[in-house]
Amino acid sequence: MIELQDVSKTYHLKGGNVNAVRNVSLSVADGEIFGVIGYSGAGKSSLVRCINLLEVPDSGSITVNGTRITWQDEAGFHRLSNHDMKGVRKGIGMIFQHFNLLDRSTVFDNVAYPLKYSGLNKEQIRTRVRELLELVGLSEKAGTYPSQLSGGQKQRVAIARALANNPPVLLSDEATSALDPEATESILSLLKELNEKLHLTIILITHEMAVIKSICHKVAVMEDGRIVETGDVYSVFADPQQEITRRFIGEGALMARTEILARQTAADGQLVRLQFQKTVVGDALISDVSRRFAVDMSIVLANVEIIQGSPLGEIIVLMKGAEKEREAALAYLEERKVRVFRLSGTGKGGEA
């Protein structure tokens, strides 16, 4: 379990103070992949670096794997000593956007580096490194240097190194941002596999909602140093509460298109957005409505996403018919657990 309560971090710079993290509280369960998303400057990297005290917060309490590393009491703010943090950090692996590999060391030596002072003998280290390289799919690259690897392979080495001491927690700070789409997909698949195989708790920092959608169980949205929205990924995608969240999931672009459609079709009927969540995606509700009510429904736009293994469908339809019939049809859809958004007002096309 990772628990943050009212954590804040301010940087004191020549040009003024920067409030990077503001009173952030969140909980991450064991074995969970928890995504933190925000635009550049939102504070997400500062937040994740506070978890292992690469950045020391100014206030708040942080607990990792049952150990309090910062806390508040009547006497003020406290943090774990550097000596005690060495032991805590062995239980927290971390990977970065730019890999941070030792260029003059082989893949084997890069992975072995964290084990140098672990108390293992040379044979035990050799065995452990081989296990790790097999785990990340790089067994044949042990004698290779980082300059000879692709970006995706370098990140796999970084992941193997981060897991050297069998940490239960892995922090990923924009680990896929420097990779092409194919390598990104490969690394995300690896992280998901490690989460399931090792029961690894992962906090994943990103600015890409596609990354969140791909592997995360829960997500927190950061803006201006604050958590503005949090929840399981499916619920946040299905019903975003904040404007920044809607921008991340692309709803803004969808609405821009529908506004154009609304202007073009307002005289012909009513434009409606229908959202079908996992319990009703497979139901033939459009044809059902057409049979039950005196309305015509033409599909204008349609999309189905798979999020956390469950479908989330949205369609935009142009409804024609008497207003009374249209409203009855929409009420029927809402009874069937379809979310209804009226987009173009009350066009009277087809009304008797």
Short mmCIF file of the C-alpha atoms (twelve columns), coordinates in Angstrom:
data_MODEL
# 
_entry.id   MODEL 
# 
loop_
_atom_site.group_PDB 
_atom_site.id 
_atom_site.type_symbol 
_atom_site.label_atom_id 
_atom_site.label_alt_id 
_atom_site.label_comp_id 
_atom_site.label_asym_id 
_atom_site.label_seq_id 
_atom_site.Cartn_x 
_atom_site.Cartn_y 
_atom_site.Cartn_z 
_atom_site.pdbx_PDB_model_num 
ATOM 1   C CA . MET A 1   0.000   0.000   0.000   1 
ATOM 2   C CA . ILE A 2   1.156   3.531   -0.811  1 
ATOM 3   C CA . GLU A 3   -0.594  6.297   1.090   1 
ATOM 4   C CA . LEU A 4   -0.151  10.046  0.622   1 
ATOM 5   C CA . GLN A 5   -1.897  12.587  2.835   1 
ATOM 6   C CA . ASP A 6   -1.770  16.344  2.155   1 
ATOM 7   C CA . VAL A 7   1.629   16.212  0.454   1 
ATOM 8   C CA . SER A 8   3.006   19.535  -0.806  1 
ATOM 9   C CA . LYS A 9   6.250   20.511  -2.511  1 
ATOM 10  C CA . THR A 10  7.407   24.036  -3.388  1 
ATOM 11  C CA . TYR A 11  10.576  24.925  -5.307  1 
ATOM 12  C CA . HIS A 12  12.199  28.184  -4.260  1 
ATOM 13  C CA . LEU A 13  13.751  29.628  -7.421  1 
ATOM 14  C CA . LYS A 14  15.344  32.962  -8.265  1 
ATOM 15  C CA . GLY A 15  12.325  33.922  -10.330 1 
ATOM 16  C CA . GLY A 16  9.921   33.074  -7.522  1 
ATOM 17  C CA . ASN A 17  8.316   30.096  -5.842  1 
ATOM 18  C CA . VAL A 18  6.822   27.221  -7.822  1 
ATOM 19  C CA . ASN A 19  4.119   25.238  -6.027  1 
ATOM 20  C CA . ALA A 20  4.700   21.928  -7.801  1 
ATOM 21  C CA . VAL A 21  2.549   19.717  -5.539  1 
ATOM 22  C CA . ARG A 22  -0.374  21.091  -3.535  1 
ATOM 23  C CA . ASN A 23  -1.997  19.108  -0.723  1 
ATOM 24  C CA . VAL A 24  -2.164  15.846  -2.666  1 
ATOM 25  C CA . SER A 25  -3.786  12.811  -1.055  1 
ATOM 26  C CA . LEU A 26  -4.135  9.411   -2.717  1 
ATOM 27  C CA . SER A 27  -4.050  5.690   -1.947  1 
ATOM 28  C CA . VAL A 28  -2.579  2.949   -4.114  1 
ATOM 29  C CA . ALA A 29  -3.504  -0.644  -3.264  1 
ATOM 30  C CA . ASP A 30  -1.073  -3.549  -3.357  1 
ATOM 31  C CA . GLY A 31  -0.817  -5.017  -6.861  1 
ATOM 32  C CA . GLU A 32  -2.484  -2.033  -8.486  1 
ATOM 33  C CA . ILE A 33  -1.343  -0.129  -11.578 1 
ATOM 34  C CA . PHE A 34  -2.132  3.467   -10.702 1 
ATOM 35  C CA . GLY A 35  -1.755  6.099   -13.412 1 
ATOM 36  C CA . VAL A 36  -1.086  9.781   -12.775 1 
ATOM 37  C CA . ILE A 37  -1.746  11.952  -15.830 1 
ATOM 38  C CA . GLY A 38  -1.267  15.642  -16.467 1 
ATOM 39  C CA . TYR A 39  0.215   18.097  -18.892 1 
ATOM 40  C CA . SER A 40  3.802   19.326  -18.608 1 
ATOM 41  C CA . GLY A 41  4.219   21.316  -15.399 1 
ATOM 42  C CA . ALA A 42  1.232   19.731  -13.656 1 
ATOM 43  C CA . GLY A 43  3.473   18.384  -10.883 1 
ATOM 44  C CA . LYS A 44  3.175   14.665  -11.593 1 
ATOM 45  C CA . SER A 45  6.937   13.953  -11.767 1 
ATOM 46  C CA . SER A 46  7.579   15.958  -8.601  1 
ATOM 47  C CA . LEU A 47  4.844   13.947  -6.907  1 
ATOM 48  C CA . VAL A 48  6.256   10.553  -7.840  1 
ATOM 49  C CA . ARG A 49  9.790   11.603  -6.848  1 
ATOM 50  C CA . CYS A 50  8.471   12.507  -3.391  1 
ATOM 51  C CA . ILE A 51  7.416   8.887   -2.887  1 
ATOM 52  C CA . ASN A 52  11.043  7.711   -2.656  1 
ATOM 53  C CA . LEU A 53  12.367  11.078  -1.373  1 
ATOM 54  C CA . LEU A 54  14.302  11.916  -4.507  1 
ATOM 55  C CA . GLU A 55  12.422  15.134  -3.795  1 
ATOM 56  C CA . VAL A 56  11.689  15.889  -0.151  1 
ATOM 57  C CA . PRO A 57  8.191   17.330  0.305   1 
ATOM 58  C CA . ASP A 58  7.609   20.367  2.508   1 
ATOM 59  C CA . SER A 59  4.653   18.845  4.314   1 
ATOM 60  C CA . GLY A 60  2.378   15.837  4.419   1 
ATOM 61  C CA . SER A 61  2.686   12.157  5.236   1 
ATOM 62  C CA . ILE A 62  3.863   9.368   2.917   1 
ATOM 63  C CA . THR A 63  3.706   5.666   3.758   1 
ATOM 64  C CA . VAL A 64  5.228   3.005   1.488   1 
ATOM 65  C CA . ASN A 65  5.071   -0.737  2.169   1 
ATOM 66  C CA . GLY A 66  4.004   -0.068  5.759   1 
ATOM 67  C CA . THR A 67  6.869   2.346   6.504   1 
ATOM 68  C CA . ARG A 68  6.250   6.030   7.201   1 
ATOM 69  C CA . ILE A 69  8.867   7.992   5.272   1 
ATOM 70  C CA . THR A 70  7.424   11.432  6.032   1 
ATOM 71  C CA . TRP A 71  4.889   12.467  8.646   1 
ATOM 72  C CA . GLN A 72  3.361   15.408  10.472  1 
ATOM 73  C CA . ASP A 73  2.783   15.798  14.193  1 
ATOM 74  C CA . GLU A 74  2.493   18.609  16.712  1 
ATOM 75  C CA . ALA A 75  6.247   19.224  16.473  1 
ATOM 76  C CA . GLY A 76  6.038   19.744  12.697  1 
ATOM 77  C CA . PHE A 77  7.215   17.885  9.585   1 
ATOM 78  C CA . HIS A 78  9.539   14.856  9.819   1 
ATOM 79  C CA . ARG A 79  11.254  12.574  7.332   1 
ATOM 80  C CA . LEU A 80  13.076  9.271   7.525   1 
ATOM 81  C CA . SER A 81  16.864  9.559   7.840   1 
ATOM 82  C CA . ASN A 82  19.047  9.004   4.776   1 
ATOM 83  C CA . HIS A 83  20.391  5.824   6.375   1 
ATOM 84  C CA . ASP A 84  16.914  4.370   6.910   1 
ATOM 85  C CA . MET A 85  15.784  5.490   3.436   1 
ATOM 86  C CA . LYS A 86  18.443  3.253   1.860   1 
ATOM 87  C CA . GLY A 87  16.527  0.225   3.091   1 
ATOM 88  C CA . VAL A 88  13.185  1.642   1.975   1 
ATOM 89  C CA . ARG A 89  14.487  2.413   -1.511  1 
ATOM 90  C CA . LYS A 90  15.443  -1.237  -2.006  1 
ATOM 91  C CA . GLY A 91  11.712  -1.878  -2.024  1 
ATOM 92  C CA . ILE A 92  11.014  0.848   -4.596  1 
ATOM 93  C CA . GLY A 93  12.262  0.430   -8.158  1 
ATOM 94  C CA . MET A 94  12.178  3.383   -10.543 1 
ATOM 95  C CA . ILE A 95  12.425  3.814   -14.313 1 
ATOM 96  C CA . PHE A 96  12.791  7.067   -16.233 1 
ATOM 97  C CA . GLN A 97  12.075  8.531   -19.645 1 
ATOM 98  C CA . HIS A 98  15.738  8.548   -20.732 1 
ATOM 99  C CA . PHE A 99  16.728  5.140   -19.289 1 
ATOM 100 C CA . ASN A 100 19.724  6.388   -17.183 1 
ATOM 101 C CA . LEU A 101 21.917  3.456   -18.222 1 
ATOM 102 C CA . LEU A 102 25.700  3.308   -17.818 1 
ATOM 103 C CA . ASP A 103 26.923  3.698   -21.410 1 
ATOM 104 C CA . ARG A 104 30.340  2.077   -20.791 1 
ATOM 105 C CA . SER A 105 28.866  -0.968  -19.068 1 
ATOM 106 C CA . THR A 106 27.288  -3.982  -20.706 1 
ATOM 107 C CA . VAL A 107 23.643  -4.878  -20.281 1 
ATOM 108 C CA . PHE A 108 24.704  -7.504  -17.734 1 
ATOM 109 C CA . ASP A 109 26.701  -4.989  -15.681 1 
ATOM 110 C CA . ASN A 110 23.907  -2.394  -15.821 1 
ATOM 111 C CA . VAL A 111 21.443  -4.875  -14.349 1 
ATOM 112 C CA . ALA A 112 24.000  -6.159  -11.826 1 
ATOM 113 C CA . TYR A 113 24.886  -2.677  -10.568 1 
ATOM 114 C CA . PRO A 114 22.195  -2.408  -7.842  1 
ATOM 115 C CA . LEU A 115 23.279  -5.837  -6.516  1 
ATOM 116 C CA . LYS A 116 26.891  -4.781  -5.937  1 
ATOM 117 C CA . TYR A 117 26.337  -4.110  -2.227  1 
ATOM 118 C CA . SER A 118 23.430  -6.478  -1.675  1 
ATOM 119 C CA . GLY A 119 25.457  -9.157  0.097   1 
ATOM 120 C CA . LEU A 120 25.108  -11.638 -2.778  1 
ATOM 121 C CA . ASN A 121 28.231  -13.399 -4.045  1 
ATOM 122 C CA . LYS A 122 29.291  -13.288 -7.702  1 
ATOM 123 C CA . GLU A 123 27.508  -16.504 -8.627  1 
ATOM 124 C CA . GLN A 124 24.293  -15.404 -6.962  1 
ATOM 125 C CA . ILE A 125 24.469  -12.067 -8.765  1 
ATOM 126 C CA . ARG A 126 25.094  -13.838 -12.066 1 
ATOM 127 C CA . THR A 127 22.071  -16.073 -11.492 1 
ATOM 128 C CA . ARG A 128 19.863  -13.140 -10.530 1 
ATOM 129 C CA . VAL A 129 20.873  -11.074 -13.565 1 
ATOM 130 C CA . ARG A 130 20.140  -13.984 -15.880 1 
ATOM 131 C CA . GLU A 131 16.697  -14.359 -14.291 1 
ATOM 132 C CA . LEU A 132 15.987  -10.677 -14.783 1 
ATOM 133 C CA . LEU A 133 17.140  -10.585 -18.398 1 
ATOM 134 C CA . GLU A 134 14.971  -13.599 -19.154 1 
ATOM 135 C CA . LEU A 135 12.058  -11.871 -17.422 1 
ATOM 136 C CA . VAL A 136 12.316  -8.821  -19.718 1 
ATOM 137 C CA . GLY A 137 13.109  -10.840 -22.851 1 
ATOM 138 C CA . LEU A 138 16.791  -9.849  -23.260 1 
ATOM 139 C CA . SER A 139 18.680  -13.026 -22.379 1 
ATOM 140 C CA . GLU A 140 20.735  -12.833 -25.585 1 
ATOM 141 C CA . LYS A 141 21.794  -9.203  -24.976 1 
ATOM 142 C CA . ALA A 142 23.818  -9.698  -21.761 1 
ATOM 143 C CA . GLY A 143 27.152  -8.757  -23.386 1 
ATOM 144 C CA . THR A 144 25.738  -5.887  -25.462 1 
ATOM 145 C CA . TYR A 145 26.311  -2.192  -24.739 1 
ATOM 146 C CA . PRO A 146 23.422  0.309   -24.476 1 
ATOM 147 C CA . SER A 147 24.501  2.116   -27.668 1 
ATOM 148 C CA . GLN A 148 23.771  -1.096  -29.584 1 
ATOM 149 C CA . LEU A 149 20.180  -1.334  -28.344 1 
ATOM 150 C CA . SER A 150 16.914  0.147   -29.540 1 
ATOM 151 C CA . GLY A 151 14.950  2.502   -27.286 1 
ATOM 152 C CA . GLY A 152 12.554  -0.238  -26.277 1 
ATOM 153 C CA . GLN A 153 15.429  -2.601  -25.427 1 
ATOM 154 C CA . LYS A 154 17.118  0.099   -23.332 1 
ATOM 155 C CA . GLN A 155 13.933  0.553   -21.337 1 
ATOM 156 C CA . ARG A 156 13.728  -3.212  -20.796 1 
ATOM 157 C CA . VAL A 157 17.255  -3.102  -19.359 1 
ATOM 158 C CA . ALA A 158 16.194  -0.225  -17.108 1 
ATOM 159 C CA . ILE A 159 13.185  -2.235  -15.925 1 
ATOM 160 C CA . ALA A 160 15.364  -5.281  -15.200 1 
ATOM 161 C CA . ARG A 161 17.776  -3.103  -13.215 1 
ATOM 162 C CA . ALA A 162 14.901  -1.518  -11.267 1 
ATOM 163 C CA . LEU A 163 13.662  -4.990  -10.290 1 
ATOM 164 C CA . ALA A 164 17.076  -6.303  -9.221  1 
ATOM 165 C CA . ASN A 165 16.294  -6.241  -5.481  1 
ATOM 166 C CA . ASN A 166 12.776  -7.686  -5.877  1 
ATOM 167 C CA . PRO A 167 10.966  -4.451  -4.983  1 
ATOM 168 C CA . PRO A 168 7.201   -4.707  -4.474  1 
ATOM 169 C CA . VAL A 169 6.786   -1.175  -5.896  1 
ATOM 170 C CA . LEU A 170 7.841   0.224   -9.282  1 
ATOM 171 C CA . LEU A 171 7.671   3.943   -10.111 1 
ATOM 172 C CA . SER A 172 7.548   4.775   -13.815 1 
ATOM 173 C CA . ASP A 173 8.228   8.432   -14.678 1 
ATOM 174 C CA . GLU A 174 7.225   8.961   -18.341 1 
ATOM 175 C CA . ALA A 175 8.979   5.681   -19.185 1 
ATOM 176 C CA . THR A 176 7.372   5.391   -22.634 1 
ATOM 177 C CA . SER A 177 7.540   9.067   -23.701 1 
ATOM 178 C CA . ALA A 178 10.807  8.664   -25.650 1 
ATOM 179 C CA . LEU A 179 9.647   5.511   -27.468 1 
ATOM 180 C CA . ASP A 180 7.922   4.953   -30.790 1 
ATOM 181 C CA . PRO A 181 4.362   3.511   -30.733 1 
ATOM 182 C CA . GLU A 182 5.454   -0.091  -31.276 1 
ATOM 183 C CA . ALA A 183 8.066   0.066   -28.499 1 
ATOM 184 C CA . THR A 184 5.568   1.818   -26.225 1 
ATOM 185 C CA . GLU A 185 3.054   -0.978  -26.696 1 
ATOM 186 C CA . SER A 186 5.770   -3.544  -26.008 1 
ATOM 187 C CA . ILE A 187 6.876   -1.869  -22.763 1 
ATOM 188 C CA . LEU A 188 3.297   -1.434  -21.552 1 
ATOM 189 C CA . SER A 189 2.617   -5.117  -22.225 1 
ATOM 190 C CA . LEU A 190 5.747   -6.001  -20.246 1 
ATOM 191 C CA . LEU A 191 4.698   -3.823  -17.298 1 
ATOM 192 C CA . LYS A 192 1.249   -5.413  -17.287 1 
ATOM 193 C CA . GLU A 193 2.817   -8.878  -17.373 1 
ATOM 194 C CA . LEU A 194 5.158   -8.000  -14.484 1 
ATOM 195 C CA . ASN A 195 2.244   -6.609  -12.501 1 
ATOM 196 C CA . GLU A 196 0.368   -9.883  -12.867 1 
ATOM 197 C CA . LYS A 197 3.326   -12.248 -12.492 1 
ATOM 198 C CA . LEU A 198 5.083   -10.515 -9.574  1 
ATOM 199 C CA . HIS A 199 2.047   -8.806  -7.970  1 
ATOM 200 C CA . LEU A 200 4.010   -5.624  -8.583  1 
ATOM 201 C CA . THR A 201 2.460   -2.310  -7.532  1 
ATOM 202 C CA . ILE A 202 3.120   0.277   -10.245 1 
ATOM 203 C CA . ILE A 203 2.666   4.048   -10.217 1 
ATOM 204 C CA . LEU A 204 2.806   5.208   -13.811 1 
ATOM 205 C CA . ILE A 205 3.366   8.880   -14.683 1 
ATOM 206 C CA . THR A 206 2.309   9.927   -18.192 1 
ATOM 207 C CA . HIS A 207 0.760   12.676  -20.289 1 
ATOM 208 C CA . GLU A 208 -0.934  10.182  -22.645 1 
ATOM 209 C CA . MET A 209 -4.429  8.893   -21.889 1 
ATOM 210 C CA . ALA A 210 -3.830  5.975   -24.275 1 
ATOM 211 C CA . VAL A 211 -1.179  4.714   -21.836 1 
ATOM 212 C CA . ILE A 212 -3.632  4.987   -18.926 1 
ATOM 213 C CA . LYS A 213 -6.329  3.197   -20.909 1 
ATOM 214 C CA . SER A 214 -3.954  0.420   -21.913 1 
ATOM 215 C CA . ILE A 215 -2.877  -0.970  -18.528 1 
ATOM 216 C CA . CYS A 216 -3.977  1.120   -15.528 1 
ATOM 217 C CA . HIS A 217 -6.590  0.100   -12.972 1 
ATOM 218 C CA . LYS A 218 -7.035  3.573   -11.500 1 
ATOM 219 C CA . VAL A 219 -6.084  7.082   -12.571 1 
ATOM 220 C CA . ALA A 220 -5.535  10.465  -10.942 1 
ATOM 221 C CA . VAL A 221 -5.647  13.603  -13.093 1 
ATOM 222 C CA . MET A 222 -3.274  16.401  -12.030 1 
ATOM 223 C CA . GLU A 223 -3.528  20.078  -12.865 1 
ATOM 224 C CA . ASP A 224 -1.508  22.924  -11.358 1 
ATOM 225 C CA . GLY A 225 -0.077  20.659  -8.647  1 
ATOM 226 C CA . ARG A 226 -3.443  19.295  -7.510  1 
ATOM 227 C CA . ILE A 227 -5.356  16.056  -8.021  1 
ATOM 228 C CA . VAL A 228 -8.563  17.256  -9.701  1 
ATOM 229 C CA . GLU A 229 -10.141 13.891  -10.504 1 
ATOM 230 C CA . THR A 230 -9.523  10.286  -9.559  1 
ATOM 231 C CA . GLY A 231 -11.231 6.920   -9.941  1 
ATOM 232 C CA . ASP A 232 -11.113 3.596   -11.731 1 
ATOM 233 C CA . VAL A 233 -10.174 4.060   -15.377 1 
ATOM 234 C CA . TYR A 234 -13.457 2.845   -16.844 1 
ATOM 235 C CA . SER A 235 -15.544 5.212   -14.709 1 
ATOM 236 C CA . VAL A 236 -13.341 8.198   -15.509 1 
ATOM 237 C CA . PHE A 237 -13.530 7.474   -19.247 1 
ATOM 238 C CA . ALA A 238 -17.277 6.907   -19.104 1 
ATOM 239 C CA . ASP A 239 -18.102 9.986   -17.054 1 
ATOM 240 C CA . PRO A 240 -15.272 12.577  -16.858 1 
ATOM 241 C CA . GLN A 241 -16.071 15.312  -14.363 1 
ATOM 242 C CA . GLN A 242 -13.389 17.885  -15.161 1 
ATOM 243 C CA . GLU A 243 -12.689 19.822  -18.361 1 
ATOM 244 C CA . ILE A 244 -9.028  18.757  -18.342 1 
ATOM 245 C CA . THR A 245 -10.083 15.092  -18.130 1 
ATOM 246 C CA . ARG A 246 -12.453 15.549  -21.058 1 
ATOM 247 C CA . ARG A 247 -9.592  17.039  -23.074 1 
ATOM 248 C CA . PHE A 248 -7.361  14.066  -22.266 1 
ATOM 249 C CA . ILE A 249 -9.899  11.490  -23.419 1 
ATOM 250 C CA . GLY A 250 -10.579 13.408  -26.613 1 
ATOM 251 C CA . GLU A 251 -14.120 14.406  -25.793 1 
ATOM 252 C CA . GLY A 252 -13.304 17.978  -26.748 1 
ATOM 253 C CA . ALA A 253 -12.449 16.955  -30.307 1 
ATOM 254 C CA . LEU A 254 -15.623 14.870  -30.467 1 
ATOM 255 C CA . MET A 255 -17.726 17.783  -29.275 1 
ATOM 256 C CA . ALA A 256 -16.154 20.117  -31.837 1 
ATOM 257 C CA . ARG A 257 -17.224 17.732  -34.608 1 
ATOM 258 C CA . THR A 258 -20.707 17.332  -33.180 1 
ATOM 259 C CA . GLU A 259 -21.179 21.092  -32.919 1 
ATOM 260 C CA . ILE A 260 -20.557 21.338  -36.664 1 
ATOM 261 C CA . LEU A 261 -22.972 18.462  -37.248 1 
ATOM 262 C CA . ALA A 262 -25.519 20.102  -34.981 1 
ATOM 263 C CA . ARG A 263 -25.472 23.313  -37.004 1 
ATOM 264 C CA . GLN A 264 -25.786 21.368  -40.245 1 
ATOM 265 C CA . THR A 265 -28.639 19.128  -39.077 1 
ATOM 266 C CA . ALA A 266 -30.641 21.299  -36.664 1 
ATOM 267 C CA . ALA A 267 -33.360 21.895  -39.255 1 
ATOM 268 C CA . ASP A 268 -33.634 18.195  -40.094 1 
ATOM 269 C CA . GLY A 269 -34.030 16.655  -36.663 1 
ATOM 270 C CA . GLN A 270 -32.383 16.278  -33.274 1 
ATOM 271 C CA . LEU A 271 -28.738 15.270  -32.799 1 
ATOM 272 C CA . VAL A 272 -28.217 13.017  -29.760 1 
ATOM 273 C CA . ARG A 273 -25.155 11.382  -28.249 1 
ATOM 274 C CA . LEU A 274 -25.746 7.962   -26.706 1 
ATOM 275 C CA . GLN A 275 -23.265 6.249   -24.401 1 
ATOM 276 C CA . PHE A 276 -23.504 2.481   -23.990 1 
ATOM 277 C CA . GLN A 277 -21.574 1.145   -20.996 1 
ATOM 278 C CA . LYS A 278 -20.459 -2.445  -20.537 1 
ATOM 279 C CA . THR A 279 -23.844 -3.878  -19.500 1 
ATOM 280 C CA . VAL A 280 -25.670 -2.693  -22.628 1 
ATOM 281 C CA . VAL A 281 -23.067 -2.430  -25.419 1 
ATOM 282 C CA . GLY A 282 -24.214 -5.637  -27.069 1 
ATOM 283 C CA . ASP A 283 -27.927 -4.839  -26.982 1 
ATOM 284 C CA . ALA A 284 -29.685 -4.002  -30.272 1 
ATOM 285 C CA . LEU A 285 -31.310 -0.917  -28.808 1 
ATOM 286 C CA . ILE A 286 -31.299 1.300   -31.912 1 
ATOM 287 C CA . SER A 287 -33.405 -1.122  -33.951 1 
ATOM 288 C CA . ASP A 288 -35.524 -1.808  -30.857 1 
ATOM 289 C CA . VAL A 289 -36.310 1.916   -30.494 1 
ATOM 290 C CA . SER A 290 -37.197 2.242   -34.176 1 
ATOM 291 C CA . ARG A 291 -39.727 -0.591  -33.829 1 
ATOM 292 C CA . ARG A 292 -41.273 0.748   -30.619 1 
ATOM 293 C CA . PHE A 293 -41.537 4.449   -31.474 1 
ATOM 294 C CA . ALA A 294 -42.407 6.541   -34.531 1 
ATOM 295 C CA . VAL A 295 -38.863 7.845   -34.959 1 
ATOM 296 C CA . ASP A 296 -36.070 7.388   -37.451 1 
ATOM 297 C CA . MET A 297 -32.533 7.161   -36.026 1 
ATOM 298 C CA . SER A 298 -29.563 7.592   -38.390 1 
ATOM 299 C CA . ILE A 299 -26.057 6.900   -37.037 1 
ATOM 300 C CA . VAL A 300 -23.754 9.852   -37.727 1 
ATOM 301 C CA . LEU A 301 -20.656 8.867   -35.695 1 
ATOM 302 C CA . ALA A 302 -19.820 5.705   -33.744 1 
ATOM 303 C CA . ASN A 303 -16.940 4.451   -31.603 1 
ATOM 304 C CA . VAL A 304 -16.262 1.542   -29.240 1 
ATOM 305 C CA . GLU A 305 -13.329 1.515   -26.784 1 
ATOM 306 C CA . ILE A 306 -12.101 -1.456  -24.751 1 
ATOM 307 C CA . ILE A 307 -11.127 -0.205  -21.290 1 
ATOM 308 C CA . GLN A 308 -10.004 -2.569  -18.525 1 
ATOM 309 C CA . GLY A 309 -11.303 -5.412  -20.677 1 
ATOM 310 C CA . SER A 310 -14.823 -3.964  -20.931 1 
ATOM 311 C CA . PRO A 311 -16.456 -2.138  -23.864 1 
ATOM 312 C CA . LEU A 312 -17.509 1.506   -23.777 1 
ATOM 313 C CA . GLY A 313 -19.528 2.500   -26.821 1 
ATOM 314 C CA . GLU A 314 -20.683 5.910   -28.030 1 
ATOM 315 C CA . ILE A 315 -22.770 6.830   -31.036 1 
ATOM 316 C CA . ILE A 316 -24.187 10.091  -32.302 1 
ATOM 317 C CA . VAL A 317 -27.550 9.730   -33.997 1 
ATOM 318 C CA . LEU A 318 -29.854 12.061  -35.912 1 
ATOM 319 C CA . MET A 319 -33.418 11.521  -34.686 1 
ATOM 320 C CA . LYS A 320 -36.397 12.446  -36.821 1 
ATOM 321 C CA . GLY A 321 -40.000 12.321  -35.727 1 
ATOM 322 C CA . ALA A 322 -42.521 14.130  -33.557 1 
ATOM 323 C CA . GLU A 323 -40.994 15.674  -30.444 1 
ATOM 324 C CA . LYS A 324 -43.277 13.606  -28.201 1 
ATOM 325 C CA . GLU A 325 -42.099 10.382  -29.870 1 
ATOM 326 C CA . ARG A 326 -38.431 11.421  -29.707 1 
ATOM 327 C CA . GLU A 327 -38.645 12.182  -25.988 1 
ATOM 328 C CA . ALA A 328 -40.434 8.885   -25.326 1 
ATOM 329 C CA . ALA A 329 -37.719 7.019   -27.244 1 
ATOM 330 C CA . LEU A 330 -34.937 8.779   -25.289 1 
ATOM 331 C CA . ALA A 331 -36.688 8.083   -21.992 1 
ATOM 332 C CA . TYR A 332 -36.849 4.399   -22.975 1 
ATOM 333 C CA . LEU A 333 -33.108 4.378   -23.691 1 
ATOM 334 C CA . GLU A 334 -32.390 5.956   -20.318 1 
ATOM 335 C CA . GLU A 335 -34.492 3.264   -18.637 1 
ATOM 336 C CA . ARG A 336 -32.238 0.717   -20.359 1 
ATOM 337 C CA . LYS A 337 -29.175 2.391   -18.735 1 
ATOM 338 C CA . VAL A 338 -28.058 4.286   -21.839 1 
ATOM 339 C CA . ARG A 339 -26.706 7.765   -21.067 1 
ATOM 340 C CA . VAL A 340 -28.372 10.379  -23.277 1 
ATOM 341 C CA . PHE A 341 -26.888 13.770  -24.220 1 
ATOM 342 C CA . ARG A 342 -29.056 16.109  -26.337 1 
ATOM 343 C CA . LEU A 343 -26.719 18.002  -28.628 1 
ATOM 344 C CA . SER A 344 -28.754 20.035  -31.116 1 
ATOM 345 C CA . GLY A 345 -31.811 21.291  -29.350 1 
ATOM 346 C CA . THR A 346 -35.310 20.598  -30.639 1 
ATOM 347 C CA . GLY A 347 -35.350 20.402  -34.408 1 
ATOM 348 C CA . LYS A 348 -38.899 19.605  -35.594 1 
ATOM 349 C CA . GLY A 349 -38.050 17.667  -38.734 1 
ATOM 350 C CA . GLY A 350 -40.607 14.937  -39.419 1 
ATOM 351 C CA . GLU A 351 -43.021 16.192  -36.764 1 
ATOM 352 C CA . ALA A 352 -46.679 15.613  -37.655 1 
# 
